[in-house]
PDB file of C-alpha atoms and ligand atoms in Angstrom:
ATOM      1  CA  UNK F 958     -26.650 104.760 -11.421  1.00  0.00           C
ATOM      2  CA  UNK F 959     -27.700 107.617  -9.669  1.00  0.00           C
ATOM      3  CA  UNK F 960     -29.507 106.052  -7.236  1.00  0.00           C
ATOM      4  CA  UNK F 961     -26.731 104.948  -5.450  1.00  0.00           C
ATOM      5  CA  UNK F 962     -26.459 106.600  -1.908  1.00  0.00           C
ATOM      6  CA  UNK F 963     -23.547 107.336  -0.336  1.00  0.00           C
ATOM      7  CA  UNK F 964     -22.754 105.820   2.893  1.00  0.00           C
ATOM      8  CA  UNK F 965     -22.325 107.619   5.863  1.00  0.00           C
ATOM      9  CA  UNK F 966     -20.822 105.883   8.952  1.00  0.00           C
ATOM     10  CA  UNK F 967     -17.859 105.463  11.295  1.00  0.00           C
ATOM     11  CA  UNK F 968     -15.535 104.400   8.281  1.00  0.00           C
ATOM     12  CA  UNK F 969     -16.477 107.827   6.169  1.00  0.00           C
ATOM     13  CA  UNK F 970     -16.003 109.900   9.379  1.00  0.00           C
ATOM     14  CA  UNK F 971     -12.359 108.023  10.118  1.00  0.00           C
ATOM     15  CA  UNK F 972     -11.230 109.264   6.450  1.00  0.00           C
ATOM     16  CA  UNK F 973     -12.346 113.045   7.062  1.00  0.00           C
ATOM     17  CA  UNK F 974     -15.706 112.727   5.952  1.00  0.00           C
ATOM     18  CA  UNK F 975     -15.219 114.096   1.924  1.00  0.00           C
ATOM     19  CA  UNK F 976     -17.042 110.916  -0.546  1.00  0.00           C
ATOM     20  CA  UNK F 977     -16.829 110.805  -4.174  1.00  0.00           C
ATOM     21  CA  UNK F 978     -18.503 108.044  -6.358  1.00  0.00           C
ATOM     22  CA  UNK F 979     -16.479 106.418  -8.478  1.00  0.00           C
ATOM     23  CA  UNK F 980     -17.135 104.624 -11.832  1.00  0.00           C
ATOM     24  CA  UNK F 981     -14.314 101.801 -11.602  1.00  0.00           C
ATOM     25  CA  UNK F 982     -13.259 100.420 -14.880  1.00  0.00           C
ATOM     26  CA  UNK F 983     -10.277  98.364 -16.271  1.00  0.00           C
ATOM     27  CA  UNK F 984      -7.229  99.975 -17.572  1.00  0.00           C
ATOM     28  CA  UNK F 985      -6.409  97.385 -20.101  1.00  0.00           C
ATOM     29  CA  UNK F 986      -9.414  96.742 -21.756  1.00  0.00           C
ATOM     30  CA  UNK F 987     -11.740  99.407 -20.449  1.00  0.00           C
ATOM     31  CA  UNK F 988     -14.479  97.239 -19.064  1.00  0.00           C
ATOM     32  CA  UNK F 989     -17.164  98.423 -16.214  1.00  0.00           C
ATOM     33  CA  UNK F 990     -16.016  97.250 -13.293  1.00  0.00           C
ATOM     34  CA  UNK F 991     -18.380  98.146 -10.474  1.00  0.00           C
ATOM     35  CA  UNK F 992     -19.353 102.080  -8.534  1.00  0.00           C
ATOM     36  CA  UNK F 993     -16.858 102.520  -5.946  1.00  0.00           C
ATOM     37  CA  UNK F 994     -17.353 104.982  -3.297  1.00  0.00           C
ATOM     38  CA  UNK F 995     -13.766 106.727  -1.813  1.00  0.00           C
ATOM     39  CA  UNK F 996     -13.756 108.233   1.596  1.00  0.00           C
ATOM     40  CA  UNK F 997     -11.630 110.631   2.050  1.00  0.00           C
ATOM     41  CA  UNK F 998      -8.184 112.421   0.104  1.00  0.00           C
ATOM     42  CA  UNK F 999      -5.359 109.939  -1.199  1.00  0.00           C
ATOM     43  CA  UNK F1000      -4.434 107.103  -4.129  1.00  0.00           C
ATOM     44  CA  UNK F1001      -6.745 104.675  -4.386  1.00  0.00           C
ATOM     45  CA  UNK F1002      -4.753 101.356  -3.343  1.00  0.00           C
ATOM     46  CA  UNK F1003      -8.062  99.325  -2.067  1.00  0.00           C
ATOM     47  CA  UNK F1004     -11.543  99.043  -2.506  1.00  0.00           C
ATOM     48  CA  UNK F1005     -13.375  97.960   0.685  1.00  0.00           C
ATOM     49  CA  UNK F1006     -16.247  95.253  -0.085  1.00  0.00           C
ATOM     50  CA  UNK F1007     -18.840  97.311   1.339  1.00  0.00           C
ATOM     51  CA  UNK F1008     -18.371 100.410  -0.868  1.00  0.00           C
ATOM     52  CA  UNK F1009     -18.823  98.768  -3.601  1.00  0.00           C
ATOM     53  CA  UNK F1010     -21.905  99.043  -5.503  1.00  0.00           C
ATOM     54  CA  UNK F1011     -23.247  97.205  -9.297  1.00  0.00           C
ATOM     55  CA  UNK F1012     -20.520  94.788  -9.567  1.00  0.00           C
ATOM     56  CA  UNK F1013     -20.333  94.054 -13.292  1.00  0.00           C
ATOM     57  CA  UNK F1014     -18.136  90.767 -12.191  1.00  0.00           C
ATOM     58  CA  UNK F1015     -18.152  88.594  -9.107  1.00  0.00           C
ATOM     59  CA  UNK F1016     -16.844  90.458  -5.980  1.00  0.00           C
ATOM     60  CA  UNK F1017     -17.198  86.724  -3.955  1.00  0.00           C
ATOM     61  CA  UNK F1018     -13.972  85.047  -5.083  1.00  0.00           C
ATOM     62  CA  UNK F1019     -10.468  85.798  -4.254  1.00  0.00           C
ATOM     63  CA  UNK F1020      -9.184  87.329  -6.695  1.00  0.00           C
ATOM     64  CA  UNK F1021     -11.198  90.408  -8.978  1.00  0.00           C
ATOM     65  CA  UNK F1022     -10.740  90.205 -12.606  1.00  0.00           C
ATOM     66  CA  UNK F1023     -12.576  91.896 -15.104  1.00  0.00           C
ATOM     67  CA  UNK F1024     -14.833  90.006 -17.648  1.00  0.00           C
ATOM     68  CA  UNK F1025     -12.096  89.635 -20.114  1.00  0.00           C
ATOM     69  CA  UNK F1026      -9.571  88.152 -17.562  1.00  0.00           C
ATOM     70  CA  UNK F1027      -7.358  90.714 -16.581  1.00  0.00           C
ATOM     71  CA  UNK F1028      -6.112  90.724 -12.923  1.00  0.00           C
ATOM     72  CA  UNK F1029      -7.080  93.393 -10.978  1.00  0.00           C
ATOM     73  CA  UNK F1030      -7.191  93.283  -7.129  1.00  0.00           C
ATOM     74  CA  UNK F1031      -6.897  90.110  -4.576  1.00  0.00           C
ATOM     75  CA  UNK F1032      -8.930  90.159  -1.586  1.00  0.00           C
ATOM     76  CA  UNK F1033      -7.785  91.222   1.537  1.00  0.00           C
ATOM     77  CA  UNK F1034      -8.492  92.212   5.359  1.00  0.00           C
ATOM     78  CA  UNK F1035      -7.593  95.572   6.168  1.00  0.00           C
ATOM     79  CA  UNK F1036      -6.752  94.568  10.005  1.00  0.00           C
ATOM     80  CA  UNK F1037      -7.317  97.924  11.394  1.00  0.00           C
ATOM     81  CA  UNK F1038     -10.691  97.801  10.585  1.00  0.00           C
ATOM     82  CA  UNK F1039     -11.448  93.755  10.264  1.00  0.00           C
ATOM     83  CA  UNK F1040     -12.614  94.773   6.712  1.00  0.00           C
ATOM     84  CA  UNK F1041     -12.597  93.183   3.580  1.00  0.00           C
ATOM     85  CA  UNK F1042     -11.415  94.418   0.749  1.00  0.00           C
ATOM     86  CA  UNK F1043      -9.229  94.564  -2.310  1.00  0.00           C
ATOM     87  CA  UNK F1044      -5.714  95.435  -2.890  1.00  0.00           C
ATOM     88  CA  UNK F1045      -5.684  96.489  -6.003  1.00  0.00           C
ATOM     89  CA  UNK F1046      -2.498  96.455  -8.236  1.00  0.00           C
ATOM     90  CA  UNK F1047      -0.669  99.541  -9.414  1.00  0.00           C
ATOM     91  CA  UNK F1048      -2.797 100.889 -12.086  1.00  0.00           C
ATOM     92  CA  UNK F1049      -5.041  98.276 -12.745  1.00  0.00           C
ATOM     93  CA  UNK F1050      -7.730 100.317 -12.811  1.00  0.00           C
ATOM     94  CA  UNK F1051      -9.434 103.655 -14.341  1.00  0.00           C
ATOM     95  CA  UNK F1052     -11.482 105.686 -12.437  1.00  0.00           C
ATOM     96  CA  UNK F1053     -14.065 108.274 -13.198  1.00  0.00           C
ATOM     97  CA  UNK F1054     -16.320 110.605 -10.483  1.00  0.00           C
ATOM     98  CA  UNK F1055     -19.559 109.612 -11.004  1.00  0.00           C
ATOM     99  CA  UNK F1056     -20.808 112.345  -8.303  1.00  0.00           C
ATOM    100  CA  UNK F1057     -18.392 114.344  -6.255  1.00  0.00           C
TER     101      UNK F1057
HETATM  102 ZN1   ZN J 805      -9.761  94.091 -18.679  1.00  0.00          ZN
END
């Protein structure tokens, strides 16, 4: 787990360059989700496909659930940035800083 590097590029230096990793897990049931690295201050409300990092489930289909079946996020494009990502629901998920 801790040899996950943080990213550094364009999309860090939009969000005011401050990265914390994140250990992403389900609220309901508690289950690992995947590391999730935030750029910059704020909610988290999506988690961009290329920040994440040890998917515990598959990150390939539309929708992300965790292993038991509980509905997390659906896939997305964050226009601004042509990106995909997640849009994940209101507190669907529990987050803990890995490294700060
Ligand atoms: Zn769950």
């Amino acid at each position: 787990m801790n040899k996950v590097i943080l990213k550094n590029d364009k999309f860090k230096k939009t969000r005011g360059g401050n990265s914390r990793l994140l250990n992403i897990s389900c609220q309901k049931c508690g289950d690992a989700i995947c590391l999730y690295q935030k750029d910059g201050p704020g909610a988290l409300r999506r988690m961009y496909l290329d920040r994440i990092s040890e998917p515990n489930v598959s990150i390939s289909q539309k929708d992300l659930s965790c292993s038991k079946g509980h509905l997390i996020g659906i896939k997305t494009i964050y226009e601004k940035e042509d990106r995909p990502a997640f849009r994940l629901f209101v507190d669907s998920v529990s987050k803990k800083i890995v490294k700060p």
